[in-house]
Amino acid sequence: MTITLGLFPAQATSVAFRLIVRPFWWLTLLWYVSVPQIQAQDRPGVALEKVTRSDIISEVSLNGTVNALRTSQLSAAVAGLVYSVQVEAGDRVAAGDPLIGLDEEEATFELESARAESAEAQARLDEARRRFAEARSVGAGRNIAATEVSARESEVAATEATLARLKAEVARRQVLHERHSIRAPYDGVVSSRSADLGEWVTPGDTLLTLVDTTNLRLDFRVPQSYYQRIDQDTELLATIVGADAQPVPLTIESLVPVNDPQARTFLLRATDSDALQVLPGMAVKATLRVTTGEQGLTVSRDAINRYPEGRVTVWIAEPVSGSDDEVREEEYEVREKRVEIGPGFGDRIEILSGLDGTEQVVVRGNESLQEGARVTLAERSAR
């Protein structure tokens, strides 16, 4: 059986729409609810930083060398035959350790002879003092002449002088005896040895070289234009040439005010940092940071975008206002701004033009931004 509905064309269309759409009304509601959430989730999170006005720092790259504070070419103070060698090149020694010994047999005999003469003089002095005390106890003019008392007193004085001279001779012989042993004057490493067993050496002959590897200095040649600008705020960051490590801050010890007339440079000397772990003779490179005395606008290096054609830009983020003109802090709109940059120092770059200092720039998450895009705040820089 066929049922025919008598409907006008417009009525038939409305009925057909309701029959088709009404069963799927929940899909429409889901679309209205989920689209804003999806859009919010699609907004990338970025890190922002305010443009700051700070001191402009000038950086200069330096090459330097690690030098030992003390390097000594040790020699003998007396002539003699090398009798013993206790060290080799590369050995680490402590202050006072014996390094090379000379034949001391003759020096020992001379020392013993001097000690015997001193002991003999001491005995004569004791007898002279006894006789003088005896004469004084008897008394001049009684049983002994006054001249005898005076003579015994003079004998005591002469014997005392002789004993003093002989004691000095014993001390001298003792020193000469000790000088037959060459000892380390400080802690260090033996870098070379040029004397061996059986060699006859004389005073002034270099026997070995000792290097102090504990107290090191790093010497750099700096352009003379920087001499007056180095102060207590100057930074010196160094690293070993060829080492893949972060630069280590050094302490500037002194500026040697003697200019090299050929290179127009002066010597900057810094003390070694334990973190650098350098040895004498190593090559180091450093960055010297000195203030220019000027201030300017700076941003983080991460905020800078460079393009192949030479264009340089930053992304500026501005808070998005709601319908009631209240700022919604969780949302920002970004726009790209072309800037002119100056020299960089550390993690900062000077902005010569393009910004006025009131902006916030994107320092993280700026790799794929588009003009007018909405973003959310993932983190804010501490600056």
XYZ file of C-alpha atoms in Angstrom:
383
model
C 0.000 0.000 0.000
C 1.318 3.421 -0.905
C 0.710 6.412 1.313
C 0.988 9.827 -0.259
C 1.503 12.910 1.862
C 0.100 16.104 0.484
C 2.865 18.542 1.370
C 4.153 21.583 -0.323
C 7.784 21.425 -1.469
C 9.066 23.767 1.319
C 7.286 21.788 3.998
C 8.684 18.561 2.642
C 12.223 19.948 2.830
C 11.830 21.066 6.474
C 10.464 17.745 7.523
C 13.273 15.874 5.771
C 15.916 18.066 7.514
C 14.429 17.430 10.914
C 14.280 13.695 10.273
C 17.936 13.603 9.256
C 19.565 16.068 11.744
C 17.627 15.501 14.958
C 19.079 12.015 15.640
C 22.566 13.534 15.568
C 21.949 16.607 17.758
C 24.526 15.381 20.263
C 27.266 15.582 17.657
C 26.551 19.285 17.220
C 26.776 19.888 20.972
C 30.030 17.957 21.192
C 31.532 20.084 18.436
C 30.717 23.346 20.231
C 32.198 22.045 23.480
C 35.360 20.442 22.130
C 36.529 22.979 19.561
C 37.563 25.675 22.112
C 39.395 23.049 24.137
C 41.259 21.789 21.084
C 42.138 25.340 20.125
C 43.441 26.032 23.621
C 45.515 22.887 23.529
C 46.932 23.820 20.131
C 48.282 27.138 21.419
C 52.003 26.608 21.977
C 53.658 27.335 25.305
C 56.502 29.859 25.200
C 58.989 31.453 27.585
C 59.056 35.238 27.783
C 61.630 37.743 28.901
C 61.453 41.493 29.302
C 63.773 43.680 27.299
C 66.260 45.109 29.804
C 68.564 48.094 29.962
C 71.979 47.068 31.243
C 75.670 47.874 31.044
C 77.198 47.112 27.669
C 80.121 44.733 27.941
C 82.960 44.497 25.454
C 84.528 41.085 24.890
C 87.987 40.284 23.539
C 89.401 36.827 22.852
C 92.846 36.095 24.272
C 95.446 33.373 23.895
C 97.648 32.543 26.842
C 100.128 30.125 28.340
C 100.249 28.381 31.698
C 103.496 29.166 33.526
C 104.766 27.822 36.828
C 105.209 30.366 39.571
C 108.644 28.863 40.302
C 111.004 26.988 37.991
C 114.475 26.343 39.425
C 117.614 24.965 37.862
C 119.233 23.385 40.895
C 123.018 23.257 41.181
C 125.615 22.272 43.787
C 127.100 24.821 46.163
C 130.343 22.822 46.488
C 132.481 20.805 44.117
C 132.282 17.060 44.363
C 131.666 13.687 42.809
C 128.049 12.604 42.249
C 127.630 9.714 44.662
C 123.857 9.055 44.596
C 120.824 10.014 42.505
C 117.403 9.651 44.162
C 115.081 11.050 41.451
C 114.311 10.792 37.773
C 112.568 13.163 35.386
C 108.849 13.225 36.109
C 109.136 12.392 39.805
C 107.070 14.472 42.216
C 108.982 15.549 45.322
C 108.240 17.404 48.548
C 110.209 20.245 50.078
C 113.327 18.873 51.806
C 113.486 15.577 49.909
C 117.058 14.560 48.893
C 117.568 14.664 45.134
C 121.287 14.184 44.438
C 124.120 13.366 46.855
C 127.819 14.203 46.446
C 130.687 12.221 47.935
C 130.954 13.665 51.464
C 133.765 11.543 52.945
C 136.359 14.325 53.012
C 133.821 16.822 54.316
C 132.978 14.414 57.144
C 136.639 14.160 58.211
C 137.058 17.921 58.205
C 133.903 18.326 60.290
C 135.097 15.792 62.864
C 138.498 17.545 63.062
C 136.859 20.897 63.692
C 134.679 19.400 66.415
C 137.770 17.897 68.124
C 139.580 21.253 68.098
C 136.519 22.881 69.569
C 136.373 20.289 72.348
C 140.072 20.855 73.114
C 139.512 24.609 73.350
C 136.582 24.020 75.683
C 138.818 21.976 78.000
C 141.501 24.703 78.013
C 138.856 27.273 78.815
C 137.553 25.276 81.734
C 141.126 25.010 83.172
C 141.786 28.707 82.624
C 138.591 29.624 84.424
C 139.490 27.327 87.341
C 142.948 28.885 87.746
C 141.519 32.408 87.530
C 138.888 31.635 90.151
C 141.597 30.198 92.429
C 143.752 33.331 92.090
C 140.830 35.589 92.935
C 139.938 33.526 95.987
C 143.497 33.826 97.372
C 143.572 37.529 96.728
C 146.155 39.767 95.067
C 149.060 40.905 97.275
C 148.858 37.993 99.712
C 150.079 34.681 98.326
C 149.901 35.617 94.634
C 150.993 38.659 92.699
C 148.443 41.003 91.225
C 150.015 40.588 87.813
C 149.435 36.824 88.004
C 145.731 37.366 88.668
C 145.546 39.700 85.680
C 147.424 37.201 83.491
C 145.044 34.397 84.381
C 142.071 36.642 83.610
C 143.555 37.443 80.205
C 144.112 33.748 79.568
C 140.406 33.084 80.179
C 139.393 35.814 77.712
C 141.793 34.544 75.043
C 140.634 30.972 75.440
C 136.982 32.067 75.196
C 137.758 33.836 71.906
C 139.563 30.754 70.579
C 136.619 28.559 71.510
C 134.180 30.907 69.761
C 136.305 30.822 66.593
C 136.469 27.027 66.633
C 132.711 26.734 67.172
C 132.168 28.953 64.146
C 134.507 26.680 62.172
C 132.457 23.654 63.253
C 129.277 25.394 62.028
C 130.928 26.241 58.696
C 132.104 22.672 58.236
C 128.611 21.464 59.115
C 127.098 23.664 56.403
C 129.627 22.460 53.812
C 128.878 18.893 54.818
C 125.124 19.427 54.345
C 125.679 21.051 50.958
C 126.897 17.721 49.625
C 123.229 16.748 49.521
C 121.008 18.665 47.043
C 117.458 18.839 48.422
C 114.153 20.099 46.995
C 113.529 23.740 48.027
C 109.755 23.350 47.520
C 107.114 20.867 46.395
C 107.270 20.206 42.686
C 108.054 17.905 39.786
C 111.512 17.128 38.403
C 111.253 18.114 34.752
C 114.805 17.153 33.760
C 118.074 15.799 35.194
C 121.482 16.536 33.674
C 123.881 14.890 36.170
C 124.548 11.196 36.704
C 126.590 8.944 38.947
C 130.359 9.433 38.846
C 130.311 12.933 37.346
C 132.387 15.673 38.875
C 130.343 18.820 39.371
C 131.321 22.321 40.359
C 129.276 25.176 41.832
C 126.942 26.617 39.201
C 126.564 23.433 37.174
C 122.867 22.645 36.561
C 122.080 19.230 38.006
C 118.295 19.129 37.542
C 115.259 21.344 36.961
C 112.417 21.521 39.472
C 109.001 22.941 38.547
C 106.346 24.086 41.005
C 103.118 22.620 39.603
C 100.943 23.766 42.502
C 101.232 27.539 42.144
C 100.528 28.337 38.507
C 99.858 31.558 36.666
C 98.130 32.108 33.331
C 99.708 34.840 31.228
C 97.798 36.655 28.473
C 98.740 39.446 26.111
C 95.987 42.095 26.040
C 95.644 45.038 23.612
C 96.807 48.238 25.259
C 93.406 49.922 24.712
C 91.951 47.703 27.445
C 94.490 48.590 30.129
C 92.567 51.505 31.661
C 89.218 49.703 31.430
C 90.084 46.678 33.562
C 88.627 46.973 37.074
C 87.181 44.806 39.846
C 84.095 44.029 37.719
C 86.126 42.668 34.805
C 85.585 38.979 34.083
C 88.090 36.534 32.634
C 86.770 33.163 31.463
C 89.265 30.561 30.271
C 89.399 27.044 28.911
C 92.166 24.730 27.753
C 92.826 24.794 24.015
C 91.318 21.683 22.459
C 89.232 20.784 25.507
C 85.471 20.530 25.163
C 84.526 22.132 28.469
C 82.705 25.146 29.812
C 84.871 28.252 30.397
C 86.069 28.657 33.970
C 86.290 32.076 35.682
C 89.789 33.130 36.698
C 91.011 35.688 39.198
C 93.032 38.521 37.679
C 96.152 38.731 39.826
C 98.072 41.590 38.275
C 98.590 43.793 35.245
C 102.214 44.267 34.297
C 102.431 47.932 33.223
C 105.208 47.308 30.737
C 103.952 47.637 27.198
C 105.292 45.578 24.318
C 106.265 48.283 21.798
C 106.061 45.864 18.872
C 102.672 44.283 19.551
C 101.166 47.175 21.569
C 100.058 44.783 24.272
C 100.549 44.398 28.015
C 100.750 41.321 30.217
C 97.712 40.203 32.202
C 98.438 37.557 34.809
C 95.725 35.403 36.371
C 95.830 32.729 39.021
C 94.897 29.168 38.222
C 91.498 27.818 39.128
C 91.410 24.279 40.460
C 88.496 23.557 38.137
C 90.621 24.284 35.062
C 93.165 21.544 35.856
C 96.079 22.912 33.846
C 99.767 22.084 33.794
C 102.795 24.260 33.024
C 103.266 24.850 29.319
C 99.623 24.298 28.333
C 97.941 26.670 25.900
C 94.715 28.304 27.058
C 92.175 30.589 25.464
C 90.117 33.132 27.344
C 87.439 35.768 26.967
C 88.007 39.106 28.684
C 84.826 41.023 29.502
C 85.191 44.700 30.342
C 82.523 47.335 30.720
C 82.316 50.099 28.098
C 80.803 52.609 30.517
C 77.621 52.758 28.419
C 74.139 51.298 28.821
C 71.747 49.945 26.216
C 68.825 47.632 25.545
C 69.698 43.943 25.592
C 67.857 40.656 25.014
C 68.810 37.035 25.377
C 70.584 35.429 22.429
C 67.716 32.922 22.299
C 65.311 35.714 21.359
C 67.152 36.534 18.122
C 65.977 35.079 14.795
C 68.368 35.308 11.853
C 67.366 34.808 8.233
C 69.511 33.946 5.203
C 68.928 37.325 3.568
C 70.385 39.053 6.628
C 67.144 40.035 8.324
C 67.178 39.859 12.131
C 63.958 39.784 14.151
C 62.453 39.052 17.551
C 58.967 37.835 18.449
C 57.105 40.255 20.707
C 54.337 38.888 22.928
C 51.412 41.079 24.015
C 48.704 40.014 26.494
C 45.309 39.283 24.941
C 42.371 41.362 26.264
C 38.989 39.765 26.987
C 35.582 41.042 25.949
C 35.414 43.220 29.074
C 38.840 44.743 28.349
C 40.448 42.752 31.156
C 43.824 41.296 30.306
C 43.907 37.523 30.226
C 47.424 36.870 31.474
C 47.443 33.262 30.346
C 47.186 34.169 26.662
C 49.432 36.254 24.451
C 49.451 37.278 20.837
C 52.801 37.374 19.061
C 54.108 39.543 16.287
C 57.486 39.616 14.605
C 59.584 42.777 14.812
C 62.709 43.539 12.829
C 65.651 44.829 14.899
C 69.220 45.989 14.472
C 71.666 44.282 16.798
C 75.033 45.272 18.192
C 77.815 43.207 19.749
C 77.016 40.263 21.982
C 78.463 39.449 25.382
C 77.766 36.358 27.431
C 74.188 35.276 26.713
C 73.059 38.834 25.853
C 72.924 40.848 22.623
C 72.607 44.609 22.394
C 69.617 45.998 20.473
C 70.556 49.149 18.578
C 67.114 49.876 17.107
C 63.650 48.353 16.766
C 62.664 48.131 20.439
C 61.895 50.735 23.084
C 62.516 48.627 26.187
C 58.900 48.014 27.242
C 58.398 44.813 25.267
C 58.394 41.167 26.205
C 60.155 38.877 23.752
C 59.861 35.149 23.205
C 63.075 33.361 24.229
C 61.828 29.780 24.003
C 59.313 28.235 21.668
C 59.891 30.797 18.895
C 60.975 28.283 16.261
C 57.605 27.915 14.466
C 55.564 30.949 15.426
C 53.307 32.756 12.962
C 52.238 36.371 12.859
C 49.250 36.970 15.143
C 49.362 33.498 16.681
C 47.966 32.987 20.166
C 50.358 31.425 22.695
C 50.288 30.521 26.369
C 52.925 31.244 28.974
C 54.974 28.152 29.731
C 57.565 29.958 31.840
C 58.918 33.425 32.428
C 62.590 34.281 32.487
C 64.097 35.352 35.798
C 65.319 38.588 34.239
